[in-house]
Coordinates of C-alpha atoms and ligand atoms in Angstrom, one line a residue:
X1 CA 26.4 77.7 78.3
X2 CA 26.0 74.3 78.6
X3 CA 27.7 72.6 81.6
X4 CA 27.0 69.4 82.2
X5 CA 25.4 66.7 79.4
X6 CA 23.1 63.8 80.4
X7 CA 23.9 60.4 78.3
X8 CA 20.6 58.2 76.9
X9 CA 21.0 54.7 76.7
X10 CA 18.5 52.8 74.8
X11 CA 19.5 49.4 74.6
X12 CA 21.2 48.8 78.0
X13 CA 18.3 50.0 79.9
X14 CA 16.0 46.7 79.6
X15 CA 19.0 44.4 80.6
X16 CA 17.2 43.6 84.1
X17 CA 19.5 42.7 86.7
X18 CA 22.7 43.2 84.2
X19 CA 21.7 46.7 84.2
X20 CA 24.3 47.6 86.5
X21 CA 26.9 46.5 84.8
X22 CA 26.1 47.6 81.5
X23 CA 26.2 51.3 82.8
X24 CA 29.5 50.5 84.4
X25 CA 30.9 49.7 81.8
X26 CA 29.1 52.9 79.8
X27 CA 30.7 55.0 82.5
X28 CA 34.3 53.3 82.5
X29 CA 33.8 54.0 78.4
X30 CA 32.7 57.7 79.0
X31 CA 36.0 58.2 81.1
X32 CA 38.0 57.0 78.7
X33 CA 36.8 58.8 75.9
X34 CA 37.0 61.9 77.8
X35 CA 40.3 61.6 79.1
X36 CA 41.2 62.9 75.1
X37 CA 39.3 65.7 75.8
X38 CA 40.6 69.3 77.0
X39 CA 38.9 69.7 80.4
X40 CA 38.1 68.0 83.6
X41 CA 35.3 65.9 83.6
X42 CA 32.9 64.3 86.2
X43 CA 30.8 61.0 85.4
X44 CA 28.3 60.2 87.9
X45 CA 25.5 57.4 87.7
X46 CA 22.1 58.2 89.6
X47 CA 19.0 57.0 89.7
X48 CA 19.2 55.4 86.3
X49 CA 21.0 58.2 84.6
X50 CA 24.5 59.2 83.6
X51 CA 25.6 62.7 83.6
X52 CA 29.1 64.4 82.7
X53 CA 29.8 67.5 84.3
X54 CA 32.0 69.6 83.2
X55 CA 34.5 70.8 86.3
X56 CA 36.6 73.4 84.6
X57 CA 36.4 75.3 80.6
X58 CA 36.0 72.5 77.7
X59 CA 35.3 72.5 74.2
X60 CA 31.9 71.8 73.8
X61 CA 32.5 70.2 70.1
X62 CA 35.6 68.1 70.8
X63 CA 33.6 66.7 73.9
X64 CA 30.3 66.0 71.7
X65 CA 32.5 64.6 69.2
X66 CA 34.0 62.5 71.8
X67 CA 30.9 61.0 73.4
X68 CA 29.8 60.3 69.7
X69 CA 32.4 57.8 69.6
X70 CA 31.0 55.8 72.6
X71 CA 29.1 52.4 72.2
X72 CA 26.0 52.5 74.1
X73 CA 25.0 55.9 74.1
X74 CA 22.1 57.1 72.4
X75 CA 21.7 60.6 72.7
X76 CA 23.7 63.4 74.3
X77 CA 21.9 66.2 75.8
X78 CA 23.7 69.2 76.4
X79 CA 22.7 70.4 79.8
X80 CA 22.3 74.0 81.6
X81 CA 22.6 74.1 85.5
X82 CA 21.4 76.2 87.4
X83 CA 20.8 77.2 91.5
X84 CA 17.9 76.8 92.8
X85 CA 16.6 80.2 93.8
X86 CA 12.7 80.5 93.8
X87 CA 10.5 79.9 90.7
X88 CA 10.8 83.0 89.5
X89 CA 14.4 82.7 89.0
X90 CA 13.8 79.8 87.1
X91 CA 11.2 80.8 84.4
X92 CA 14.0 83.8 83.7
X93 CA 17.1 81.0 83.4
X94 CA 14.6 79.1 81.0
X95 CA 13.6 81.8 79.4
X96 CA 17.2 82.9 78.3
X97 CA 17.9 79.0 77.6
X98 CA 15.4 79.2 75.0
X99 CA 16.4 82.5 73.6
X100 CA 19.5 81.4 72.8
X101 CA 18.8 77.5 72.0
X102 CA 16.0 78.8 69.3
X103 CA 16.6 81.7 67.7
X104 CA 14.0 81.2 65.3
X105 CA 11.2 81.0 67.4
X106 CA 8.5 79.5 64.9
X107 CA 8.8 76.3 66.9
X108 CA 6.4 74.0 69.5
X109 CA 7.2 72.7 72.6
X110 CA 6.2 71.7 75.5
X111 CA 7.5 70.9 79.3
X112 CA 8.1 68.4 80.8
X113 CA 9.6 68.9 84.4
X114 CA 11.0 66.0 86.7
X115 CA 11.2 66.8 90.5
X116 CA 13.7 64.3 91.7
X117 CA 14.4 66.5 94.8
X118 CA 11.3 65.2 96.8
X119 CA 11.4 68.3 98.6
X120 CA 10.9 71.1 96.2
X121 CA 7.6 73.5 96.6
X122 CA 6.2 72.5 93.6
X123 CA 5.0 69.1 92.1
X124 CA 6.1 68.8 88.3
X125 CA 2.7 69.1 86.8
X126 CA 2.5 72.7 88.3
X127 CA 5.9 73.4 87.2
X128 CA 4.9 72.2 84.0
X129 CA 2.1 74.5 83.7
X130 CA 3.4 77.5 85.4
X131 CA 6.5 77.4 83.2
X132 CA 4.8 76.8 80.0
X133 CA 2.4 80.0 80.7
X134 CA 5.7 82.2 81.1
X135 CA 7.3 81.0 77.6
X136 CA 4.3 81.3 75.9
X137 CA 4.2 85.0 77.8
X138 CA 8.0 85.6 76.5
X139 CA 7.5 84.7 72.8
X140 CA 4.4 85.2 71.2
X141 CA 5.7 83.4 67.9
X142 CA 6.3 79.8 70.3
X143 CA 3.4 77.4 70.3
X144 CA 2.5 74.4 72.7
X145 CA 2.3 71.1 71.6
X146 CA 1.6 68.3 74.0
X147 CA 2.0 65.5 71.2
X148 CA 4.4 66.3 68.6
X149 CA 6.4 68.9 69.7
X150 CA 9.6 70.5 67.7
X151 CA 11.2 70.4 71.2
X152 CA 10.7 69.0 74.8
X153 CA 11.8 71.7 77.4
X154 CA 13.2 69.0 80.2
X155 CA 13.3 71.0 83.5
X156 CA 15.0 68.7 86.3
X157 CA 14.9 69.1 90.1
X158 CA 17.7 68.1 91.9
X159 CA 19.7 69.9 94.5
X160 CA 21.0 72.0 91.2
X161 CA 17.9 72.5 88.6
X162 CA 19.2 71.1 85.1
X163 CA 17.6 72.0 82.1
X164 CA 18.2 70.7 78.4
X165 CA 15.6 69.9 75.4
X166 CA 18.4 69.0 72.4
X167 CA 19.6 65.5 71.9
X168 CA 22.8 65.1 69.8
X169 CA 22.3 61.1 68.4
X170 CA 24.9 58.6 69.5
X171 CA 26.5 56.0 68.2
X172 CA 23.5 53.5 69.6
X173 CA 25.0 49.8 70.0
X174 CA 26.6 48.2 73.6
X175 CA 29.2 49.6 75.7
X176 CA 32.8 47.6 75.0
X177 CA 33.3 45.3 77.3
X178 CA 29.9 44.0 77.7
X179 CA 30.8 40.9 75.6
X180 CA 33.7 39.0 74.7
X181 CA 36.8 39.5 72.6
X182 CA 37.2 39.1 69.4
X183 CA 40.4 38.6 66.9
X184 CA 39.9 40.7 63.7
X185 CA 41.5 39.9 60.2
X186 CA 42.6 43.7 59.4
X187 CA 44.3 44.5 56.2
X188 CA 44.9 47.7 54.5
X189 CA 41.4 47.8 52.7
X190 CA 38.1 49.4 52.8
X191 CA 36.3 46.2 54.5
X192 CA 38.4 45.1 57.6
X193 CA 38.6 48.5 59.0
X194 CA 34.6 48.6 58.8
X195 CA 34.0 44.8 59.8
X196 CA 36.2 46.0 63.1
X197 CA 33.9 48.7 63.8
X198 CA 30.7 47.1 63.7
X199 CA 31.6 44.2 65.5
X200 CA 32.9 46.3 68.3
X201 CA 29.7 48.4 68.1
X202 CA 28.0 45.7 70.0
X203 CA 30.3 46.1 72.9
X204 CA 32.7 43.7 71.7
X205 CA 36.8 44.0 72.7
X206 CA 39.2 43.9 69.4
X207 CA 42.7 42.2 68.9
X208 CA 44.0 41.9 65.1
X209 CA 46.1 40.3 63.1
X210 CA 47.4 41.1 60.0
X211 CA 49.4 39.0 57.3
X212 CA 52.7 41.0 56.2
X213 CA 54.2 39.7 53.1
X214 CA 57.6 42.0 53.0
X215 CA 59.3 42.0 50.7
X216 CA 56.4 42.1 48.7
X217 CA 54.3 44.3 50.8
X218 CA 56.1 47.4 51.8
X219 CA 56.6 49.1 55.3
X220 CA 54.4 51.7 54.5
X221 CA 51.7 48.9 53.8
X222 CA 52.1 47.8 57.2
X223 CA 52.4 51.3 58.9
X224 CA 49.0 52.4 56.8
X225 CA 47.4 49.0 58.5
X226 CA 48.4 50.1 61.8
X227 CA 47.1 53.8 61.4
X228 CA 43.7 52.2 60.4
X229 CA 44.0 50.0 63.4
X230 CA 44.8 53.2 65.4
X231 CA 41.5 55.1 63.8
X232 CA 38.8 52.3 64.5
X233 CA 40.5 52.1 68.9
X234 CA 38.5 55.6 68.6
X235 CA 35.7 53.4 69.1
X236 CA 37.1 49.9 70.2
X237 CA 39.5 51.4 73.0
X238 CA 43.4 49.8 72.3
X239 CA 43.8 47.0 70.0
X240 CA 46.9 44.7 69.8
X241 CA 48.0 44.3 66.7
X242 CA 50.0 40.6 65.8
X243 CA 51.8 41.5 63.2
X244 CA 52.9 38.0 61.2
X245 CA 55.6 37.2 58.2
X246 CA 53.6 35.7 55.7
X247 CA 55.8 35.7 52.8
X248 CA 57.2 31.8 53.3
X249 CA 54.0 30.5 53.3
X250 CA 53.0 32.3 50.7
X251 CA 55.9 31.8 48.4
X252 CA 55.7 27.8 49.6
X253 CA 51.8 27.6 48.4
X254 CA 52.9 29.4 45.1
X255 CA 55.8 27.1 44.7
X256 CA 53.5 24.0 45.7
X257 CA 49.6 24.7 44.6
X258 CA 47.8 25.5 41.3
X259 CA 47.9 29.0 41.0
X260 CA 44.3 29.6 40.2
X261 CA 44.3 28.0 43.6
X262 CA 46.6 29.9 45.8
X263 CA 44.0 32.9 47.2
X264 CA 41.5 30.2 48.4
X265 CA 44.6 28.6 50.2
X266 CA 46.4 31.3 51.6
X267 CA 42.9 32.3 53.0
X268 CA 42.9 29.4 54.8
X269 CA 46.0 29.9 56.0
X270 CA 45.3 32.9 57.4
X271 CA 42.2 31.8 58.9
X272 CA 43.9 28.6 60.5
X273 CA 46.3 31.3 61.9
X274 CA 44.8 33.9 62.8
X275 CA 42.2 31.3 64.8
X276 CA 45.6 30.3 66.6
X277 CA 46.5 33.5 67.5
X278 CA 43.1 34.2 68.7
X279 CA 43.0 30.9 71.1
X280 CA 46.4 31.7 72.7
X281 CA 45.2 35.2 73.7
X282 CA 41.1 34.8 74.6
X283 CA 39.6 35.6 71.7
X284 CA 36.5 33.7 71.3
X285 CA 35.3 34.9 67.7
X286 CA 36.8 36.2 64.3
X287 CA 36.1 38.7 62.0
X288 CA 36.8 39.4 58.3
X289 CA 35.5 42.1 56.1
X290 CA 34.0 39.4 53.6
X291 CA 31.0 40.4 51.5
X292 CA 29.0 37.3 49.1
X293 CA 30.3 37.6 45.8
X294 CA 32.2 41.1 46.3
X295 CA 35.5 38.8 44.8
X296 CA 36.7 35.3 43.8
X297 CA 38.0 34.2 47.0
X298 CA 33.9 35.4 48.6
X299 CA 31.8 33.7 46.8
X300 CA 29.8 31.3 49.2
X301 CA 32.1 28.3 47.6
X302 CA 34.9 30.2 48.5
X303 CA 33.8 31.1 51.8
X304 CA 32.8 27.2 52.6
X305 CA 36.4 26.5 51.8
X306 CA 37.8 29.3 54.3
X307 CA 35.4 28.8 56.6
X308 CA 36.2 24.9 57.1
X309 CA 39.7 25.3 58.7
X310 CA 37.6 27.5 61.4
X311 CA 36.1 26.3 64.6
X312 CA 35.4 29.6 66.5
X313 CA 32.4 31.8 64.9
X314 CA 33.9 34.2 61.9
X315 CA 31.7 37.0 62.2
X316 CA 31.1 38.3 58.9
X317 CA 29.3 41.4 59.6
X318 CA 29.5 43.2 56.2
X319 CA 28.5 40.1 54.4
X320 CA 25.1 41.1 52.7
X321 CA 26.3 44.6 52.3
X322 CA 27.0 46.4 48.7
X323 CA 30.6 48.3 48.4
X324 CA 28.9 51.6 48.4
X325 CA 27.2 50.9 51.8
X326 CA 30.8 49.8 53.2
X327 CA 31.9 52.9 51.8
X328 CA 29.7 55.3 53.6
X329 CA 30.6 53.7 57.0
X330 CA 34.4 54.0 56.2
X331 CA 33.3 57.6 55.7
X332 CA 31.5 58.1 59.0
X333 CA 34.1 57.0 60.7
X334 CA 37.3 58.0 58.8
X335 CA 39.0 54.9 58.0
X336 CA 37.9 55.6 54.5
X337 CA 40.9 58.2 53.4
X338 CA 43.4 55.9 54.9
X339 CA 42.3 52.7 53.4
X340 CA 42.6 54.0 49.5
X341 CA 45.9 54.9 50.1
X342 CA 47.7 53.2 47.6
X343 CA 50.3 50.8 49.2
X344 CA 49.6 47.2 48.2
X345 CA 47.7 45.2 51.3
X346 CA 48.3 41.6 49.5
X347 CA 50.8 40.8 47.4
X348 CA 49.9 41.1 43.8
X349 CA 52.4 39.1 42.1
X350 CA 50.3 35.9 44.3
X351 CA 47.2 37.1 42.9
X352 CA 46.1 34.6 40.1
X353 CA 44.7 36.4 36.4
X354 CA 42.2 33.2 36.9
X355 CA 41.2 32.2 40.2
X356 CA 38.4 29.6 40.8
X357 CA 35.4 30.6 41.9
X358 CA 33.8 27.8 43.0
X359 CA 36.5 26.0 44.8
X360 CA 35.8 22.4 45.6
X361 CA 37.1 21.4 48.9
X362 CA 38.4 18.1 47.8
X363 CA 40.3 19.7 45.6
X364 CA 41.6 22.0 47.4
X365 CA 42.7 19.9 50.3
X366 CA 44.3 17.3 47.9
X367 CA 46.1 20.4 46.9
X368 CA 46.9 21.7 50.2
X369 CA 48.9 17.9 50.8
X370 CA 51.6 19.5 48.6
X371 CA 52.3 21.5 51.6
X372 CA 52.7 18.7 53.7
X373 CA 56.2 18.5 54.5
X374 CA 57.2 22.1 55.8
X375 CA 53.8 24.1 56.6
X376 CA 53.2 22.9 59.8
X377 CA 57.0 24.3 60.7
X378 CA 56.2 27.2 58.4
X379 CA 53.1 27.9 60.8
X380 CA 54.8 27.4 64.0
X381 CA 57.9 29.9 62.8
X382 CA 55.4 32.5 61.4
X383 CA 53.6 32.3 65.1
X384 CA 57.1 32.6 67.4
X385 CA 58.4 35.7 65.0
X386 CA 54.9 37.4 65.4
X387 CA 55.6 41.1 66.4
X388 CA 52.7 42.8 68.8
X389 CA 52.2 46.4 68.4
X390 CA 49.9 48.1 70.8
X391 CA 47.9 50.3 69.2
X392 CA 46.0 53.0 71.1
Ligands
LIG1 P1 39.6 44.1 52.8 O1 39.0 45.6 51.7 O2 39.0 44.3 54.3 O3 41.2 44.0 52.6 P2 39.2 42.8 50.4 O4 37.9 43.6 49.9 O5 40.4 43.1 50.2 O6 38.8 43.0 51.9 P3 40.2 40.4 50.4 O7 41.6 40.6 50.2 O8 39.6 38.9 50.1 O9 38.7 41.5 50.1 O10 40.1 39.7 52.4 C1 39.3 39.2 53.0 C2 39.2 39.4 54.1 O11 40.1 39.0 54.5 C3 39.2 40.8 54.8 O12 38.4 41.9 54.7 C4 40.2 40.7 55.7 O13 39.5 40.6 57.2 C5 41.3 39.6 55.8 N1 42.9 39.6 55.0 C6 42.6 40.0 53.7 N2 44.1 40.1 53.7 C7 44.6 40.1 54.5 C8 45.6 40.1 55.3 N3 46.9 40.8 54.5 N4 45.5 40.5 56.9 C9 44.7 40.3 57.5 N5 43.4 40.0 57.0 C10 43.4 39.9 55.8
LIG2 MG1 42.1 43.2 50.9

């Protein structure tokens, strides 16, 4: 019965002069998401509203599922269009709509009419009263509640008349493209895909870097990261994934530095290299999936050490989250099942039995001097041999 959707957006409605930029970005992202759906659609922006109109047959569930991935949408309202063929016909259409949309008539409602076409012969107050009365006559169990109705029956008079009352929650956030671009350090774990999702929810475009250590990490581990990136693109749009061969650097650190500091030193080089790739690609921030205290390399002292190598801001959206909370988001965005596949995302042979939990930055830097001879050249080689995968 539905032929269109009215798109509600909360936050971006209050952006003053920049409002049109946000709306245009939202329209663009909606069009992009709808490309994945069967059917043809027209997305229009009129009088501070965004409408999605179906120009052909379409799959309702699929369309709603895809709209739910567009950041910036706070609500999706399925709309019924009717021709303006007089008020009596409109009453009949509205009554038929309510009968279908609310099989259980034990509900309260109010009518909220909006006369966008000023030559319509009734004003909105009159439409409210007359339609309300006709609905009550048609369904004796239904009641009016003007303060806290179960549903608001919206009737918008335009060229055609639009009827809607259902609001399906959208993902919220800001449309992609309204902030800058950031570099996500993406591993095969549960946390980093969620971290990418959270930052892209604020309108941030993503690129990603994965540190691969063949043969210690397998091709399948890499494929898993590509798969995770692809799942995130449903929300974030296309991601360029930079795959860095980290094996030689890891082996070198393993050879030259105390084993209980391996993870921290390795993480410092990951951050350093990711920042280089970020700068080369116009990213103005880094994103990691770190959360205070989750593992030895994520204590506050360890974060001091890994943070120290970067000048770009490092966004850590999960920093105050418990694992369970992170898992819940990963289930919601459908990355969990892939994240828990058993391929190693980092080479366990390089993980010490008793890693330092309170690294001392001076000590760490001292030990990094052991790497002076070859590390710069190794970083250049790693950057030069990076593989870039365009994930869509
Ligand atoms: P995740 O679930 O995201 O893998 P984790 O709990 O395993 O996180 P760590 O392995 O300590 O935690 O990694 C912390 C963060 O460092 C990750 O969230 C990710 O952003 C980044 N990271 C770790 N390993 C890699 C890697 N191989 N490639 C790219 N980024 C990585
Ligand atoms: Mg990990």
